[in-house]
Amino acid sequence: MAMAMAMAFSLSKSLSSLFLPSRSQPSLVSPPSLQLPVKKASTRVSSSLTTADEITAVTCPSLAYANTLFFKSGVYNAQVVVAEDEPEEKLLSRFRRAVFLAGVIQECRRRMFFESSQDKKKRKAREASQRNRKSCRGCDSSVKSTHLEAIKRFWKPYVVRRRPQPKVSAQEETPKKKDDEEDDNWELPEGDLS
Amino acid sequence: PKVGSRRNGRSGARKSARRIPKGVIHVQASFNNTIVTVTDVRGRVISWSSAGTCGFRGTRRGTPFAAQTAAGNAIRAVVDQGMQRAEVMIKGPGLGRDGALRAIRRSGILFRFVRDVTPMPHNGCRPPKKRRV
């Protein structure tokens, strides 16, 4: 418990406030193509971000995927450091963006009512399709498949659960059937009956 | 909950004498209401206000404008006691989040951090069943 807290504290030291882990995706390590270039004056961007994340992802995986940040003053999901002369609208939009990146509102709505395993499956499928569509939106169709493959390859070490692949099994079945039909001997043997 | 103030005797009579330069503003924004509580750094409540106590009733309590008035009320009571700096902690998914933050910004209190402290269970208690409306 103390070790976990110490890890969290060291982790929080090297993180800036906007690079927050999100619950739905493996956090803290984002593929270079999907990384959002964030340039804000009042937030610190740590250059040692990836090394600290990799370390925690390996040593304490449950902590690495947690959605909360632990600081001396308390646990929080998102934090925005306010400059002195910041216009109100800018602060609001920055805070809203931080909260959106942390996935707080989505998570709240999900946990308001109980969701059965069916609902959970539907939600996960919806999220996955949205993620795939979003990541391929910028590229044309020729690059889409390779992009998807690249993403799958990148996320593969983090995906623990097995995904059902009905399409592949269907494709496997049809060539098998054809082979069986070809092997069947429908023709009569040559030669006379004598 | 910080225990230990009992040794000083009842603090109710000494409320007006307290001068707190730094405090924490908690905003709890649910879908139906917004409650703004101003506490000191340790968490002891100084004053509070909510959309309901500001005179709004029913569906209007959940609006961002009601949150604005609630935040304004709470901070006005505390600025008289000499609070200059604060931290803002926002909790809950309601519409009052933005409204309260706007009012706090306009009130003139300097705040360095705005934090979201919505409690997230790590898959804890089972939530109530789905509504069939």
CSV table of C-alpha atoms in Angstrom, one decimal:
chain,number,residue,atom,x,y,z
A,1,MET,CA,0.0,0.0,0.0
A,2,ALA,CA,2.8,2.4,0.9
A,3,MET,CA,4.7,1.3,-2.2
A,4,ALA,CA,1.7,2.0,-4.3
A,5,MET,CA,1.4,5.4,-2.9
A,6,ALA,CA,5.1,6.1,-3.4
A,7,MET,CA,4.8,5.0,-7.0
A,8,ALA,CA,1.8,7.2,-7.4
A,9,PHE,CA,3.6,10.1,-6.0
A,10,SER,CA,6.6,9.6,-8.2
A,11,LEU,CA,4.3,9.1,-11.2
A,12,SER,CA,2.4,12.3,-10.4
A,13,LYS,CA,5.5,14.3,-10.2
A,14,SER,CA,6.5,13.6,-13.8
A,15,LEU,CA,3.0,14.1,-15.3
A,16,SER,CA,1.6,17.3,-16.5
A,17,SER,CA,-2.0,18.1,-15.7
A,18,LEU,CA,-3.4,17.5,-19.1
A,19,PHE,CA,-1.8,14.2,-20.0
A,20,LEU,CA,-4.3,12.2,-18.0
A,21,PRO,CA,-4.9,8.5,-18.3
A,22,SER,CA,-8.3,7.5,-19.5
A,23,ARG,CA,-10.2,4.5,-18.2
A,24,SER,CA,-11.2,3.0,-21.6
A,25,GLN,CA,-7.8,2.9,-23.1
A,26,PRO,CA,-4.5,1.7,-21.8
A,27,SER,CA,-3.3,4.9,-20.3
A,28,LEU,CA,-0.2,7.0,-20.3
A,29,VAL,CA,1.4,5.4,-23.4
A,30,SER,CA,-0.3,6.9,-26.5
A,31,PRO,CA,0.8,5.9,-30.0
A,32,PRO,CA,2.5,8.7,-31.8
A,33,SER,CA,-0.1,9.0,-34.5
A,34,LEU,CA,-2.9,9.7,-32.0
A,35,GLN,CA,-1.1,12.0,-29.6
A,36,LEU,CA,-2.7,15.4,-29.3
A,37,PRO,CA,-0.2,18.3,-29.5
A,38,VAL,CA,-1.1,20.3,-26.5
A,39,LYS,CA,0.6,23.7,-26.1
A,40,LYS,CA,-0.6,25.5,-23.0
A,41,ALA,CA,1.3,28.2,-21.3
A,42,SER,CA,0.6,27.3,-17.7
A,43,THR,CA,1.1,23.5,-17.8
A,44,ARG,CA,4.4,21.6,-17.6
A,45,VAL,CA,5.2,19.1,-20.3
A,46,SER,CA,7.6,16.6,-18.9
A,47,SER,CA,10.2,15.2,-21.3
A,48,SER,CA,10.5,12.0,-19.2
A,49,LEU,CA,6.8,11.2,-19.6
A,50,THR,CA,7.2,8.0,-21.6
A,51,THR,CA,9.9,6.4,-19.4
A,52,ALA,CA,7.9,7.0,-16.2
A,53,ASP,CA,4.8,5.6,-17.8
A,54,GLU,CA,6.6,2.6,-19.1
A,55,ILE,CA,8.0,1.9,-15.7
A,56,THR,CA,4.7,2.1,-14.0
A,57,ALA,CA,3.0,0.1,-16.7
A,58,VAL,CA,5.4,-2.7,-16.1
A,59,THR,CA,5.9,-2.6,-12.4
A,60,CYS,CA,2.4,-1.6,-11.2
A,61,PRO,CA,-0.1,-2.1,-14.0
A,62,SER,CA,-3.2,-1.6,-11.9
A,63,LEU,CA,-1.9,1.8,-10.9
A,64,ALA,CA,-0.8,2.7,-14.4
A,65,TYR,CA,-4.4,2.3,-15.7
A,66,ALA,CA,-6.0,4.1,-12.8
A,67,ASN,CA,-8.0,7.2,-13.7
A,68,THR,CA,-7.0,9.2,-10.6
A,69,LEU,CA,-4.0,11.3,-9.8
A,70,PHE,CA,-2.7,11.4,-6.3
A,71,PHE,CA,-1.2,14.7,-5.1
A,72,LYS,CA,-0.4,15.9,-1.6
A,73,SER,CA,-3.7,17.7,-1.3
A,74,GLY,CA,-5.9,14.9,-2.4
A,75,VAL,CA,-7.1,12.6,-5.1
A,76,TYR,CA,-8.5,14.1,-8.2
A,77,ASN,CA,-9.4,13.2,-11.8
A,78,ALA,CA,-8.4,16.4,-13.6
A,79,GLN,CA,-6.7,19.5,-12.6
A,80,VAL,CA,-6.2,22.8,-14.3
A,81,VAL,CA,-3.6,25.3,-13.1
A,82,VAL,CA,-5.0,28.8,-13.4
A,83,ALA,CA,-2.8,31.8,-14.4
A,84,GLU,CA,-3.5,35.2,-12.9
A,85,ASP,CA,-4.8,37.1,-15.9
A,86,GLU,CA,-6.6,34.3,-17.7
A,87,PRO,CA,-9.9,35.2,-19.4
A,88,GLU,CA,-12.9,33.4,-18.0
A,89,GLU,CA,-13.9,31.6,-21.2
A,90,LYS,CA,-10.4,30.3,-21.8
A,91,LEU,CA,-10.3,28.9,-18.3
A,92,LEU,CA,-13.7,27.3,-18.7
A,93,SER,CA,-12.8,25.7,-22.0
A,94,ARG,CA,-9.5,24.4,-20.7
A,95,PHE,CA,-11.2,22.9,-17.7
A,96,ARG,CA,-13.9,21.4,-19.8
A,97,ARG,CA,-11.3,19.9,-22.1
A,98,ALA,CA,-9.3,18.5,-19.2
A,99,VAL,CA,-12.4,16.9,-17.8
A,100,PHE,CA,-13.4,15.5,-21.2
A,101,LEU,CA,-9.9,14.0,-21.7
A,102,ALA,CA,-10.2,12.3,-18.3
A,103,GLY,CA,-13.6,10.9,-19.3
A,104,VAL,CA,-15.3,11.9,-16.1
A,105,ILE,CA,-18.7,12.8,-17.4
A,106,GLN,CA,-18.9,9.7,-19.6
A,107,GLU,CA,-17.9,7.5,-16.7
A,108,CYS,CA,-20.4,9.2,-14.4
A,109,ARG,CA,-23.3,8.6,-16.8
A,110,ARG,CA,-22.2,5.0,-17.3
A,111,ARG,CA,-22.2,4.3,-13.6
A,112,MET,CA,-25.5,6.0,-12.9
A,113,PHE,CA,-27.5,2.9,-13.5
A,114,PHE,CA,-26.6,-0.7,-13.5
A,115,GLU,CA,-25.5,-2.0,-16.9
A,116,SER,CA,-26.1,-5.7,-17.7
A,117,SER,CA,-23.5,-7.7,-19.5
A,118,GLN,CA,-25.4,-7.3,-22.8
A,119,ASP,CA,-25.4,-3.5,-22.4
A,120,LYS,CA,-21.7,-3.6,-21.5
A,121,LYS,CA,-20.9,-5.6,-24.7
A,122,LYS,CA,-22.9,-3.2,-26.8
A,123,ARG,CA,-21.2,-0.2,-25.3
A,124,LYS,CA,-17.7,-1.7,-25.8
A,125,ALA,CA,-18.5,-2.5,-29.4
A,126,ARG,CA,-19.7,1.0,-29.9
A,127,GLU,CA,-16.6,2.5,-28.4
A,128,ALA,CA,-14.4,0.3,-30.4
A,129,SER,CA,-16.0,1.2,-33.7
A,130,GLN,CA,-15.9,4.9,-32.7
A,131,ARG,CA,-12.2,4.6,-31.9
A,132,ASN,CA,-11.4,2.8,-35.2
A,133,ARG,CA,-13.4,5.3,-37.2
A,134,LYS,CA,-11.9,8.2,-35.5
A,135,SER,CA,-8.3,7.0,-36.0
A,136,CYS,CA,-8.9,6.3,-39.7
A,137,ARG,CA,-10.8,9.5,-40.4
A,138,GLY,CA,-7.8,11.4,-41.6
A,139,CYS,CA,-6.4,8.8,-44.0
A,140,ASP,CA,-7.8,7.5,-47.2
A,141,SER,CA,-9.1,4.0,-47.9
A,142,SER,CA,-5.8,2.7,-49.3
A,143,VAL,CA,-4.0,3.5,-46.1
A,144,LYS,CA,-6.9,2.6,-43.8
A,145,SER,CA,-6.2,-1.1,-43.6
A,146,THR,CA,-2.5,-0.6,-43.0
A,147,HIS,CA,-3.3,2.0,-40.4
A,148,LEU,CA,-5.7,-0.3,-38.6
A,149,GLU,CA,-3.1,-3.1,-38.7
A,150,ALA,CA,-0.5,-0.8,-37.2
A,151,ILE,CA,-2.9,0.2,-34.4
A,152,LYS,CA,-3.8,-3.4,-33.7
A,153,ARG,CA,-0.1,-4.3,-33.6
A,154,PHE,CA,0.6,-1.5,-31.2
A,155,TRP,CA,-2.2,-2.2,-28.8
A,156,LYS,CA,-1.8,-5.9,-28.9
A,157,PRO,CA,0.5,-6.2,-25.8
A,158,TYR,CA,-2.1,-4.3,-23.8
A,159,VAL,CA,-5.2,-6.1,-25.0
A,160,VAL,CA,-5.7,-9.0,-22.6
A,161,ARG,CA,-9.1,-10.2,-23.6
A,162,ARG,CA,-9.7,-12.3,-26.6
A,163,ARG,CA,-11.8,-10.7,-29.3
A,164,PRO,CA,-14.4,-12.9,-31.1
A,165,GLN,CA,-13.6,-13.1,-34.8
A,166,PRO,CA,-16.6,-14.6,-36.5
A,167,LYS,CA,-15.5,-13.4,-40.0
A,168,VAL,CA,-12.3,-15.3,-40.0
A,169,SER,CA,-14.0,-18.6,-39.0
A,170,ALA,CA,-16.6,-18.1,-41.7
A,171,GLN,CA,-13.9,-17.7,-44.3
A,172,GLU,CA,-12.2,-20.8,-43.0
A,173,GLU,CA,-15.3,-22.9,-43.2
A,174,THR,CA,-16.1,-22.1,-46.9
A,175,PRO,CA,-12.8,-23.3,-48.4
A,176,LYS,CA,-13.0,-26.4,-46.3
A,177,LYS,CA,-16.4,-27.2,-47.7
A,178,LYS,CA,-15.2,-26.7,-51.2
A,179,ASP,CA,-12.3,-29.1,-50.5
A,180,ASP,CA,-14.7,-31.7,-49.2
A,181,GLU,CA,-16.9,-31.4,-52.3
A,182,GLU,CA,-13.9,-31.8,-54.5
A,183,ASP,CA,-12.7,-34.8,-52.7
A,184,ASP,CA,-16.1,-36.5,-53.0
A,185,ASN,CA,-16.1,-38.9,-55.8
A,186,TRP,CA,-19.3,-38.2,-57.8
A,187,GLU,CA,-18.1,-39.8,-61.0
A,188,LEU,CA,-18.7,-43.4,-61.7
A,189,PRO,CA,-15.6,-45.5,-62.1
A,190,GLU,CA,-14.5,-46.2,-65.6
A,191,GLY,CA,-14.7,-49.6,-67.1
A,192,ASP,CA,-17.4,-52.1,-68.0
A,193,LEU,CA,-19.3,-54.3,-65.7
A,194,SER,CA,-18.0,-57.6,-66.6
B,1,PRO,CA,-13.3,14.3,9.0
B,2,LYS,CA,-10.9,16.1,11.1
B,3,VAL,CA,-11.5,15.6,14.8
B,4,GLY,CA,-9.7,17.7,17.4
B,5,SER,CA,-11.5,21.0,17.4
B,6,ARG,CA,-13.6,19.9,20.4
B,7,ARG,CA,-10.7,20.6,22.7
B,8,ASN,CA,-11.1,24.3,21.9
B,9,GLY,CA,-14.6,24.4,23.1
B,10,ARG,CA,-17.6,25.2,21.0
B,11,SER,CA,-16.6,27.1,17.9
B,12,GLY,CA,-20.1,28.3,17.0
B,13,ALA,CA,-19.8,31.5,19.0
B,14,ARG,CA,-16.3,32.3,17.6
B,15,LYS,CA,-17.5,32.0,13.9
B,16,SER,CA,-17.3,35.8,13.3
B,17,ALA,CA,-13.8,36.1,14.7
B,18,ARG,CA,-12.2,33.6,12.3
B,19,ARG,CA,-10.0,35.2,9.6
B,20,ILE,CA,-9.2,32.7,7.0
B,21,PRO,CA,-7.1,34.0,4.1
B,22,LYS,CA,-7.1,30.7,2.2
B,23,GLY,CA,-9.8,28.2,1.7
B,24,VAL,CA,-11.3,25.6,-0.5
B,25,ILE,CA,-14.5,25.9,-2.5
B,26,HIS,CA,-16.4,22.7,-3.0
B,27,VAL,CA,-19.0,22.6,-5.8
B,28,GLN,CA,-21.2,19.5,-5.8
B,29,ALA,CA,-23.1,19.6,-9.1
B,30,SER,CA,-25.7,16.9,-9.4
B,31,PHE,CA,-28.3,16.8,-12.2
B,32,ASN,CA,-31.0,18.3,-10.0
B,33,ASN,CA,-29.1,20.7,-7.8
B,34,THR,CA,-25.8,22.4,-7.1
B,35,ILE,CA,-24.4,22.8,-3.6
B,36,VAL,CA,-21.5,25.2,-3.0
B,37,THR,CA,-19.6,24.8,0.3
B,38,VAL,CA,-16.7,26.9,1.4
B,39,THR,CA,-14.3,25.3,3.8
B,40,ASP,CA,-10.9,26.0,5.2
B,41,VAL,CA,-7.9,24.1,4.0
B,42,ARG,CA,-8.5,21.3,6.5
B,43,GLY,CA,-12.1,20.8,5.4
B,44,ARG,CA,-14.1,22.6,8.2
B,45,VAL,CA,-17.1,24.3,6.7
B,46,ILE,CA,-17.3,28.0,6.8
B,47,SER,CA,-20.4,28.7,4.8
B,48,TRP,CA,-22.5,27.0,2.2
B,49,SER,CA,-25.2,27.8,-0.2
B,50,SER,CA,-27.2,25.8,-2.8
B,51,ALA,CA,-29.5,26.5,-5.7
B,52,GLY,CA,-32.4,25.4,-3.5
B,53,THR,CA,-31.6,27.8,-0.8
B,54,CYS,CA,-31.3,30.6,-3.3
B,55,GLY,CA,-35.0,30.4,-4.1
B,56,PHE,CA,-35.0,28.1,-7.1
B,57,ARG,CA,-37.3,25.2,-7.0
B,58,GLY,CA,-37.8,22.0,-9.0
B,59,THR,CA,-36.2,21.8,-12.4
B,60,ARG,CA,-34.7,25.2,-12.2
B,61,ARG,CA,-32.4,24.2,-9.4
B,62,GLY,CA,-30.3,22.2,-11.8
B,63,THR,CA,-29.6,25.0,-14.3
B,64,PRO,CA,-26.2,26.7,-14.6
B,65,PHE,CA,-27.7,30.0,-13.7
B,66,ALA,CA,-28.9,28.7,-10.4
B,67,ALA,CA,-25.4,27.4,-9.8
B,68,GLN,CA,-24.1,30.8,-10.5
B,69,THR,CA,-26.3,32.5,-7.9
B,70,ALA,CA,-25.5,29.8,-5.3
B,71,ALA,CA,-21.8,30.2,-5.8
B,72,GLY,CA,-22.1,34.0,-5.7
B,73,ASN,CA,-24.0,33.8,-2.4
B,74,ALA,CA,-21.6,31.4,-0.8
B,75,ILE,CA,-18.6,33.5,-1.8
B,76,ARG,CA,-20.1,36.8,-0.7
B,77,ALA,CA,-20.5,35.4,2.8
B,78,VAL,CA,-16.9,34.4,2.9
B,79,VAL,CA,-15.3,37.4,1.3
B,80,ASP,CA,-16.4,39.4,4.3
B,81,GLN,CA,-14.4,37.1,6.5
B,82,GLY,CA,-11.3,38.0,4.5
B,83,MET,CA,-10.7,35.1,2.2
B,84,GLN,CA,-8.5,36.0,-0.7
B,85,ARG,CA,-7.2,32.7,-2.1
B,86,ALA,CA,-9.0,29.5,-2.7
B,87,GLU,CA,-8.9,26.2,-4.5
B,88,VAL,CA,-11.9,25.0,-6.4
B,89,MET,CA,-13.0,21.3,-6.2
B,90,ILE,CA,-15.8,20.3,-8.5
B,91,LYS,CA,-17.7,17.1,-8.0
B,92,GLY,CA,-20.4,15.5,-10.0
B,93,PRO,CA,-21.7,15.5,-13.5
B,94,GLY,CA,-24.3,18.3,-13.5
B,95,LEU,CA,-24.8,21.4,-15.5
B,96,GLY,CA,-23.8,23.5,-12.5
B,97,ARG,CA,-20.1,22.9,-13.0
B,98,ASP,CA,-19.6,25.6,-15.6
B,99,GLY,CA,-22.0,28.1,-14.0
B,100,ALA,CA,-20.4,27.9,-10.6
B,101,LEU,CA,-16.9,28.2,-12.0
B,102,ARG,CA,-18.0,31.2,-13.9
B,103,ALA,CA,-19.4,32.9,-10.8
B,104,ILE,CA,-16.3,32.0,-8.8
B,105,ARG,CA,-14.1,33.6,-11.5
B,106,ARG,CA,-16.2,36.7,-11.5
B,107,SER,CA,-16.3,37.1,-7.7
B,108,GLY,CA,-12.7,38.2,-7.6
B,109,ILE,CA,-11.3,35.4,-5.5
B,110,LEU,CA,-7.9,34.3,-6.6
B,111,PHE,CA,-7.7,30.6,-7.2
B,112,ARG,CA,-4.8,28.6,-8.4
B,113,PHE,CA,-6.2,25.2,-9.1
B,114,VAL,CA,-9.5,23.9,-10.4
B,115,ARG,CA,-9.8,20.3,-9.7
B,116,ASP,CA,-12.4,17.7,-10.6
B,117,VAL,CA,-12.9,15.3,-7.6
B,118,THR,CA,-15.8,13.3,-8.9
B,119,PRO,CA,-15.7,10.1,-6.9
B,120,MET,CA,-15.0,7.1,-9.1
B,121,PRO,CA,-15.5,3.6,-7.8
B,122,HIS,CA,-13.0,1.0,-8.9
B,123,ASN,CA,-16.1,-1.2,-9.6
B,124,GLY,CA,-17.6,-1.0,-6.2
B,125,CYS,CA,-21.2,-1.0,-5.2
B,126,ARG,CA,-23.9,-2.0,-7.6
B,127,PRO,CA,-25.8,1.0,-8.9
B,128,PRO,CA,-29.6,1.1,-9.0
B,129,LYS,CA,-31.4,-0.6,-11.8
B,130,LYS,CA,-32.1,1.0,-15.2
B,131,ARG,CA,-35.0,3.3,-15.4
B,132,ARG,CA,-37.7,2.2,-17.8
B,133,VAL,CA,-39.2,5.5,-18.9
